[in-house]
PDB file of C-alpha atoms in Angstrom:
ATOM      1  CA  UNK A 232      -0.821   0.102   0.053  1.00  0.00           C
ATOM      2  CA  UNK A 233       1.053   3.765  -0.759  1.00  0.00           C
ATOM      3  CA  UNK A 234       2.015   5.739   1.824  1.00  0.00           C
ATOM      4  CA  UNK A 235      -0.394   7.983   3.799  1.00  0.00           C
ATOM      5  CA  UNK A 236      -1.245  11.841   3.332  1.00  0.00           C
ATOM      6  CA  UNK A 237       1.275  12.676   6.026  1.00  0.00           C
ATOM      7  CA  UNK A 238       3.933  11.004   3.431  1.00  0.00           C
ATOM      8  CA  UNK A 239       2.889  13.005   0.605  1.00  0.00           C
ATOM      9  CA  UNK A 240       2.823  16.177   2.411  1.00  0.00           C
ATOM     10  CA  UNK A 241       6.963  15.664   3.365  1.00  0.00           C
ATOM     11  CA  UNK A 242       7.249  14.752   0.150  1.00  0.00           C
ATOM     12  CA  UNK A 243       5.589  17.496  -1.680  1.00  0.00           C
ATOM     13  CA  UNK A 244       7.427  20.028   0.916  1.00  0.00           C
ATOM     14  CA  UNK A 245      10.777  18.893   0.759  1.00  0.00           C
ATOM     15  CA  UNK A 246      10.566  18.583  -3.806  1.00  0.00           C
ATOM     16  CA  UNK A 247       9.449  22.652  -2.977  1.00  0.00           C
ATOM     17  CA  UNK A 248      12.280  23.575  -0.528  1.00  0.00           C
ATOM     18  CA  UNK A 249      13.951  22.176  -3.631  1.00  0.00           C
ATOM     19  CA  UNK A 250      12.971  25.049  -6.027  1.00  0.00           C
ATOM     20  CA  UNK A 251      10.285  22.613  -7.923  1.00  0.00           C
ATOM     21  CA  UNK A 252       6.727  24.339  -9.733  1.00  0.00           C
ATOM     22  CA  UNK A 253       3.814  22.672  -8.505  1.00  0.00           C
ATOM     23  CA  UNK A 254       3.713  21.537 -12.140  1.00  0.00           C
ATOM     24  CA  UNK A 255       6.913  20.054 -11.203  1.00  0.00           C
ATOM     25  CA  UNK A 256       5.998  18.428  -8.373  1.00  0.00           C
ATOM     26  CA  UNK A 257       2.941  16.840  -9.564  1.00  0.00           C
ATOM     27  CA  UNK A 258       5.324  14.839 -12.387  1.00  0.00           C
ATOM     28  CA  UNK A 259       6.865  13.644  -9.677  1.00  0.00           C
ATOM     29  CA  UNK A 260       4.949  12.179  -6.928  1.00  0.00           C
ATOM     30  CA  UNK A 261       1.898  11.451  -9.556  1.00  0.00           C
ATOM     31  CA  UNK A 262      -0.917  13.730  -8.194  1.00  0.00           C
ATOM     32  CA  UNK A 263      -3.103  16.104 -10.286  1.00  0.00           C
ATOM     33  CA  UNK A 264      -1.803  19.736 -10.111  1.00  0.00           C
ATOM     34  CA  UNK A 265      -4.758  20.461  -8.831  1.00  0.00           C
ATOM     35  CA  UNK A 266      -4.058  18.423  -6.043  1.00  0.00           C
ATOM     36  CA  UNK A 267      -0.623  19.373  -5.595  1.00  0.00           C
ATOM     37  CA  UNK A 268      -1.616  22.987  -5.158  1.00  0.00           C
ATOM     38  CA  UNK A 269      -4.104  22.598  -2.718  1.00  0.00           C
ATOM     39  CA  UNK A 270      -1.143  21.119  -0.435  1.00  0.00           C
ATOM     40  CA  UNK A 271       1.625  23.778  -1.142  1.00  0.00           C
ATOM     41  CA  UNK A 272      -0.717  26.140  -0.263  1.00  0.00           C
ATOM     42  CA  UNK A 273      -1.541  23.840   2.981  1.00  0.00           C
ATOM     43  CA  UNK A 274       2.026  23.873   3.801  1.00  0.00           C
ATOM     44  CA  UNK A 275       2.878  27.208   3.332  1.00  0.00           C
ATOM     45  CA  UNK A 276      -0.122  28.004   5.485  1.00  0.00           C
ATOM     46  CA  UNK A 277       1.406  25.959   8.619  1.00  0.00           C
ATOM     47  CA  UNK A 278       5.284  26.975   7.099  1.00  0.00           C
ATOM     48  CA  UNK A 279       4.007  31.131   8.159  1.00  0.00           C
ATOM     49  CA  UNK A 280       0.911  30.770  10.746  1.00  0.00           C
ATOM     50  CA  UNK A 281       1.194  34.190  11.322  1.00  0.00           C
ATOM     51  CA  UNK A 282       1.670  35.782   8.047  1.00  0.00           C
ATOM     52  CA  UNK A 283       0.787  39.757   9.292  1.00  0.00           C
ATOM     53  CA  UNK A 284       4.775  38.659  11.249  1.00  0.00           C
ATOM     54  CA  UNK A 285       6.278  38.679   7.589  1.00  0.00           C
ATOM     55  CA  UNK A 286       7.669  41.524   6.754  1.00  0.00           C
ATOM     56  CA  UNK A 287       5.912  42.982   3.592  1.00  0.00           C
ATOM     57  CA  UNK A 288       8.348  42.763   0.165  1.00  0.00           C
ATOM     58  CA  UNK A 289       5.758  44.596  -2.480  1.00  0.00           C
ATOM     59  CA  UNK A 290       2.208  45.801  -1.960  1.00  0.00           C
ATOM     60  CA  UNK A 291       0.578  46.906  -5.693  1.00  0.00           C
ATOM     61  CA  UNK A 292      -2.456  48.134  -6.562  1.00  0.00           C
ATOM     62  CA  UNK A 293      -4.073  48.775 -10.654  1.00  0.00           C
ATOM     63  CA  UNK A 294      -4.370  52.716 -10.986  1.00  0.00           C
ATOM     64  CA  UNK A 295      -7.753  53.765 -11.323  1.00  0.00           C
ATOM     65  CA  UNK A 296      -8.457  52.451  -8.298  1.00  0.00           C
ATOM     66  CA  UNK A 297     -10.451  55.020  -6.729  1.00  0.00           C
ATOM     67  CA  UNK A 298     -12.095  55.967 -10.159  1.00  0.00           C
ATOM     68  CA  UNK A 299     -15.698  56.581  -8.935  1.00  0.00           C
ATOM     69  CA  UNK A 300     -15.055  56.033  -4.804  1.00  0.00           C
ATOM     70  CA  UNK A 301     -14.608  58.180  -2.177  1.00  0.00           C
ATOM     71  CA  UNK A 302     -11.731  58.191  -0.035  1.00  0.00           C
ATOM     72  CA  UNK A 303     -11.545  60.321   2.992  1.00  0.00           C
ATOM     73  CA  UNK A 304      -8.397  61.003   4.369  1.00  0.00           C
ATOM     74  CA  UNK A 305      -5.285  59.900   3.170  1.00  0.00           C
ATOM     75  CA  UNK A 306      -3.728  61.775   1.232  1.00  0.00           C
ATOM     76  CA  UNK A 307      -0.418  59.905   1.365  1.00  0.00           C
ATOM     77  CA  UNK A 308      -2.459  56.791  -1.042  1.00  0.00           C
ATOM     78  CA  UNK A 309      -1.335  57.113  -4.445  1.00  0.00           C
ATOM     79  CA  UNK A 310      -3.612  57.977  -7.221  1.00  0.00           C
ATOM     80  CA  UNK A 311      -3.043  57.105 -11.331  1.00  0.00           C
ATOM     81  CA  UNK A 312      -6.037  57.127 -13.669  1.00  0.00           C
ATOM     82  CA  UNK A 313      -6.597  54.284 -15.378  1.00  0.00           C
ATOM     83  CA  UNK A 314      -7.148  54.485 -19.355  1.00  0.00           C
ATOM     84  CA  UNK A 315     -10.977  53.229 -18.864  1.00  0.00           C
ATOM     85  CA  UNK A 316     -11.131  54.708 -15.295  1.00  0.00           C
ATOM     86  CA  UNK A 317     -14.252  53.718 -13.277  1.00  0.00           C
ATOM     87  CA  UNK A 318     -15.932  51.994 -16.003  1.00  0.00           C
ATOM     88  CA  UNK A 319     -16.063  47.950 -15.188  1.00  0.00           C
ATOM     89  CA  UNK A 320     -15.216  48.721 -10.833  1.00  0.00           C
ATOM     90  CA  UNK A 321     -12.906  46.074 -10.832  1.00  0.00           C
ATOM     91  CA  UNK A 322      -9.589  46.435  -9.036  1.00  0.00           C
ATOM     92  CA  UNK A 323      -6.269  43.984  -9.081  1.00  0.00           C
ATOM     93  CA  UNK A 324      -4.404  43.666  -5.715  1.00  0.00           C
ATOM     94  CA  UNK A 325      -1.407  41.641  -4.516  1.00  0.00           C
ATOM     95  CA  UNK A 326       0.831  41.577  -1.313  1.00  0.00           C
ATOM     96  CA  UNK A 327       4.077  40.432  -0.951  1.00  0.00           C
ATOM     97  CA  UNK A 328       5.387  38.804   2.344  1.00  0.00           C
ATOM     98  CA  UNK A 329       9.239  37.366   3.119  1.00  0.00           C
ATOM     99  CA  UNK A 330       9.088  33.779   3.227  1.00  0.00           C
ATOM    100  CA  UNK A 331      12.528  32.888   4.433  1.00  0.00           C
ATOM    101  CA  UNK A 332      15.134  31.357   2.246  1.00  0.00           C
ATOM    102  CA  UNK A 333      14.993  33.927  -0.151  1.00  0.00           C
ATOM    103  CA  UNK A 334      11.161  32.888  -0.986  1.00  0.00           C
ATOM    104  CA  UNK A 335       8.157  35.610  -0.778  1.00  0.00           C
ATOM    105  CA  UNK A 336       4.659  34.022  -0.081  1.00  0.00           C
ATOM    106  CA  UNK A 337       2.129  36.170  -2.424  1.00  0.00           C
ATOM    107  CA  UNK A 338      -1.940  36.185  -2.196  1.00  0.00           C
ATOM    108  CA  UNK A 339      -4.027  38.340  -4.950  1.00  0.00           C
ATOM    109  CA  UNK A 340      -7.278  39.722  -4.665  1.00  0.00           C
ATOM    110  CA  UNK A 341     -10.011  40.820  -8.176  1.00  0.00           C
ATOM    111  CA  UNK A 342     -12.118  43.228  -5.817  1.00  0.00           C
ATOM    112  CA  UNK A 343     -15.039  44.573  -7.464  1.00  0.00           C
ATOM    113  CA  UNK A 344     -15.249  48.031  -5.862  1.00  0.00           C
ATOM    114  CA  UNK A 345     -18.914  49.094  -6.902  1.00  0.00           C
ATOM    115  CA  UNK A 346     -21.095  45.677  -5.192  1.00  0.00           C
ATOM    116  CA  UNK A 347     -19.722  42.016  -5.115  1.00  0.00           C
ATOM    117  CA  UNK A 348     -16.269  42.682  -3.501  1.00  0.00           C
ATOM    118  CA  UNK A 349     -14.029  39.446  -3.773  1.00  0.00           C
ATOM    119  CA  UNK A 350     -14.536  37.989  -7.076  1.00  0.00           C
ATOM    120  CA  UNK A 351     -11.054  35.966  -6.639  1.00  0.00           C
ATOM    121  CA  UNK A 352      -8.495  35.329  -4.865  1.00  0.00           C
ATOM    122  CA  UNK A 353      -5.332  33.678  -5.345  1.00  0.00           C
ATOM    123  CA  UNK A 354      -2.562  31.863  -2.832  1.00  0.00           C
ATOM    124  CA  UNK A 355      -0.761  31.987   0.048  1.00  0.00           C
ATOM    125  CA  UNK A 356       1.994  30.719  -2.929  1.00  0.00           C
ATOM    126  CA  UNK A 357       5.477  30.696  -2.124  1.00  0.00           C
ATOM    127  CA  UNK A 358       7.763  30.825  -4.840  1.00  0.00           C
ATOM    128  CA  UNK A 359      11.746  32.485  -5.486  1.00  0.00           C
ATOM    129  CA  UNK A 360      11.692  36.266  -4.956  1.00  0.00           C
ATOM    130  CA  UNK A 361      13.280  36.832  -8.590  1.00  0.00           C
ATOM    131  CA  UNK A 362      10.115  34.607  -9.647  1.00  0.00           C
ATOM    132  CA  UNK A 363       7.824  38.823  -8.063  1.00  0.00           C
ATOM    133  CA  UNK A 364       8.414  40.906 -11.282  1.00  0.00           C
ATOM    134  CA  UNK A 365       6.775  38.366 -13.651  1.00  0.00           C
ATOM    135  CA  UNK A 366       3.743  37.139 -10.957  1.00  0.00           C
ATOM    136  CA  UNK A 367       2.792  41.053 -10.570  1.00  0.00           C
ATOM    137  CA  UNK A 368       3.321  41.908 -14.687  1.00  0.00           C
ATOM    138  CA  UNK A 369       1.450  38.296 -15.690  1.00  0.00           C
ATOM    139  CA  UNK A 370      -1.345  39.319 -12.524  1.00  0.00           C
ATOM    140  CA  UNK A 371      -1.529  42.776 -13.845  1.00  0.00           C
ATOM    141  CA  UNK A 372      -1.532  42.221 -17.461  1.00  0.00           C
ATOM    142  CA  UNK A 373      -5.230  42.132 -18.117  1.00  0.00           C
ATOM    143  CA  UNK A 374      -5.525  45.838 -16.609  1.00  0.00           C
ATOM    144  CA  UNK A 375      -3.230  46.912 -19.849  1.00  0.00           C
ATOM    145  CA  UNK A 376      -1.177  49.474 -17.510  1.00  0.00           C
ATOM    146  CA  UNK A 377       1.737  48.904 -14.723  1.00  0.00           C
ATOM    147  CA  UNK A 378      -0.018  48.228 -11.593  1.00  0.00           C
ATOM    148  CA  UNK A 379       0.884  51.180  -9.213  1.00  0.00           C
ATOM    149  CA  UNK A 380       2.875  50.578  -5.728  1.00  0.00           C
ATOM    150  CA  UNK A 381       0.587  51.200  -2.975  1.00  0.00           C
ATOM    151  CA  UNK A 382       1.131  51.088   1.511  1.00  0.00           C
ATOM    152  CA  UNK A 383      -0.169  47.884   3.015  1.00  0.00           C
ATOM    153  CA  UNK A 384      -2.767  49.286   4.398  1.00  0.00           C
ATOM    154  CA  UNK A 385      -4.498  50.917   0.604  1.00  0.00           C
ATOM    155  CA  UNK A 386      -4.511  47.085   0.283  1.00  0.00           C
ATOM    156  CA  UNK A 387      -6.561  46.416   3.314  1.00  0.00           C
ATOM    157  CA  UNK A 388      -8.943  49.034   2.675  1.00  0.00           C
ATOM    158  CA  UNK A 389      -9.317  48.244  -0.936  1.00  0.00           C
ATOM    159  CA  UNK A 390     -10.015  44.427  -0.157  1.00  0.00           C
ATOM    160  CA  UNK A 391     -12.114  44.019   3.726  1.00  0.00           C
ATOM    161  CA  UNK A 392     -13.540  47.018   2.908  1.00  0.00           C
ATOM    162  CA  UNK A 393     -15.073  46.334  -0.071  1.00  0.00           C
ATOM    163  CA  UNK A 394     -16.347  42.878   1.506  1.00  0.00           C
ATOM    164  CA  UNK A 395     -17.996  44.616   4.034  1.00  0.00           C
ATOM    165  CA  UNK A 396     -19.552  46.247   1.828  1.00  0.00           C
ATOM    166  CA  UNK A 397     -20.455  43.892  -0.475  1.00  0.00           C
ATOM    167  CA  UNK A 398     -21.612  41.703   2.605  1.00  0.00           C
ATOM    168  CA  UNK A 399     -23.719  44.980   3.744  1.00  0.00           C
ATOM    169  CA  UNK A 400     -25.743  44.263   0.524  1.00  0.00           C
ATOM    170  CA  UNK A 401     -25.884  40.410   0.239  1.00  0.00           C
ATOM    171  CA  UNK A 402     -23.151  39.329  -1.087  1.00  0.00           C
ATOM    172  CA  UNK A 403     -19.988  36.992   0.454  1.00  0.00           C
ATOM    173  CA  UNK A 404     -16.959  36.552  -1.655  1.00  0.00           C
ATOM    174  CA  UNK A 405     -17.409  34.269  -4.828  1.00  0.00           C
ATOM    175  CA  UNK A 406     -14.837  32.110  -3.736  1.00  0.00           C
ATOM    176  CA  UNK A 407     -15.406  32.039   0.817  1.00  0.00           C
ATOM    177  CA  UNK A 408     -13.321  29.277   1.303  1.00  0.00           C
ATOM    178  CA  UNK A 409     -10.334  29.985  -0.545  1.00  0.00           C
ATOM    179  CA  UNK A 410     -10.707  33.688   0.368  1.00  0.00           C
ATOM    180  CA  UNK A 411     -10.249  32.792   4.414  1.00  0.00           C
ATOM    181  CA  UNK A 412      -6.830  31.887   3.146  1.00  0.00           C
ATOM    182  CA  UNK A 413      -4.984  34.912   2.123  1.00  0.00           C
ATOM    183  CA  UNK A 414      -7.388  37.016   4.155  1.00  0.00           C
ATOM    184  CA  UNK A 415      -5.169  36.433   6.856  1.00  0.00           C
ATOM    185  CA  UNK A 416      -1.842  37.837   4.668  1.00  0.00           C
ATOM    186  CA  UNK A 417      -3.467  41.474   5.022  1.00  0.00           C
ATOM    187  CA  UNK A 418      -3.220  41.513   9.186  1.00  0.00           C
ATOM    188  CA  UNK A 419      -5.816  43.386  11.079  1.00  0.00           C
ATOM    189  CA  UNK A 420      -7.955  45.598  10.186  1.00  0.00           C
ATOM    190  CA  UNK A 421     -11.070  47.381  11.628  1.00  0.00           C
ATOM    191  CA  UNK A 422     -13.345  49.845  10.335  1.00  0.00           C
ATOM    192  CA  UNK A 423     -15.066  52.053   9.791  1.00  0.00           C
ATOM    193  CA  UNK A 424     -12.827  51.655   6.247  1.00  0.00           C
ATOM    194  CA  UNK A 425     -11.677  54.901   4.353  1.00  0.00           C
ATOM    195  CA  UNK A 426     -12.839  54.101   1.123  1.00  0.00           C
ATOM    196  CA  UNK A 427     -16.943  54.874   0.124  1.00  0.00           C
ATOM    197  CA  UNK A 428     -17.748  51.696  -2.062  1.00  0.00           C
ATOM    198  CA  UNK A 429     -20.393  51.389  -4.508  1.00  0.00           C
ATOM    199  CA  UNK A 430     -19.882  54.059  -8.281  1.00  0.00           C
ATOM    200  CA  UNK A 431     -21.050  57.592  -6.978  1.00  0.00           C
ATOM    201  CA  UNK A 432     -22.310  56.616  -4.158  1.00  0.00           C
ATOM    202  CA  UNK A 433     -24.478  53.690  -4.937  1.00  0.00           C
ATOM    203  CA  UNK A 434     -23.742  50.123  -5.929  1.00  0.00           C
ATOM    204  CA  UNK A 435     -22.848  49.547  -9.713  1.00  0.00           C
ATOM    205  CA  UNK A 436     -23.781  46.118 -10.643  1.00  0.00           C
ATOM    206  CA  UNK A 437     -21.568  45.051 -13.970  1.00  0.00           C
ATOM    207  CA  UNK A 438     -22.105  41.493 -15.175  1.00  0.00           C
ATOM    208  CA  UNK A 439     -19.431  39.751 -15.784  1.00  0.00           C
ATOM    209  CA  UNK A 440     -19.535  36.465 -17.740  1.00  0.00           C
ATOM    210  CA  UNK A 441     -19.326  33.788 -14.571  1.00  0.00           C
ATOM    211  CA  UNK A 442     -22.247  35.789 -12.474  1.00  0.00           C
ATOM    212  CA  UNK A 443     -25.714  35.112 -11.449  1.00  0.00           C
ATOM    213  CA  UNK A 444     -27.186  38.551 -13.418  1.00  0.00           C
ATOM    214  CA  UNK A 445     -30.880  37.919 -12.513  1.00  0.00           C
ATOM    215  CA  UNK A 446     -29.350  36.792  -8.781  1.00  0.00           C
ATOM    216  CA  UNK A 447     -27.339  39.807  -8.319  1.00  0.00           C
ATOM    217  CA  UNK A 448     -29.925  42.528  -8.835  1.00  0.00           C
ATOM    218  CA  UNK A 449     -33.620  40.594  -6.840  1.00  0.00           C
ATOM    219  CA  UNK A 450     -30.407  41.151  -4.293  1.00  0.00           C
ATOM    220  CA  UNK A 451     -29.704  44.494  -4.795  1.00  0.00           C
ATOM    221  CA  UNK A 452     -33.896  44.882  -5.365  1.00  0.00           C
ATOM    222  CA  UNK A 453     -34.323  43.545  -1.624  1.00  0.00           C
ATOM    223  CA  UNK A 454     -30.719  44.837   0.360  1.00  0.00           C
ATOM    224  CA  UNK A 455     -31.761  48.433  -1.193  1.00  0.00           C
ATOM    225  CA  UNK A 456     -34.527  48.915  -3.086  1.00  0.00           C
ATOM    226  CA  UNK A 457     -35.732  49.436  -6.959  1.00  0.00           C
ATOM    227  CA  UNK A 458     -33.493  52.528  -8.341  1.00  0.00           C
ATOM    228  CA  UNK A 459     -31.136  53.068  -5.821  1.00  0.00           C
ATOM    229  CA  UNK A 460     -28.444  51.096  -7.236  1.00  0.00           C
ATOM    230  CA  UNK A 461     -27.325  51.063 -11.320  1.00  0.00           C
ATOM    231  CA  UNK A 462     -25.981  47.749 -13.247  1.00  0.00           C
ATOM    232  CA  UNK A 463     -25.035  46.735 -16.966  1.00  0.00           C
ATOM    233  CA  UNK A 464     -25.556  43.354 -18.266  1.00  0.00           C
ATOM    234  CA  UNK A 465     -23.674  42.375 -21.301  1.00  0.00           C
ATOM    235  CA  UNK A 466     -19.992  44.502 -21.972  1.00  0.00           C
ATOM    236  CA  UNK A 467     -20.454  46.638 -25.023  1.00  0.00           C
ATOM    237  CA  UNK A 468     -18.984  44.286 -28.218  1.00  0.00           C
TER     238      UNK A 468
END
């Protein structure tokens, strides 16, 4: 009979310490890549029980993050408009912390600051520090512009504040189980936030390809009432 789950974890931990990628580990141990990715995240979490004790290496946000929002105070936060600022309310946030042995632990979030809060998140992924520029580039490519360096405090207000706002409307993070894994990377945060979410003070739902638009609209009607929100279903071609 083969080894148990503990043997699996130990073998993956050993290969990970040698610098192999999850795909390479999957081939070496004969497991599906999705299973290896899950176990790598579990190992990373175990090795960094309290990630907030690890220094921040880099923190980035997508340009145009403040379009349509109101910000109270914090003139030190970077404000750089995007080419299509305010069109969808999607904001990218990426945070990297020290993970020891020339490695960093990376988490990233795709945040709908106008309505739904966290739509997707990635990590925590432990990689060599030398890989970080590529990861940052790949994550922010969808925004079409270079990301903006930001303080940890802004990342906290954007991600956790948007989750709080979405919750007030009746929505939870799209991948709630995964969000529990990445939430700790941001550290402690207490509201009220400095950011007023929604576009110009009102919820604005822009339907994505994986959203149940009818359900979202019904929930907004229940939470804020007809006429108190805007929505767009079907992006113009």
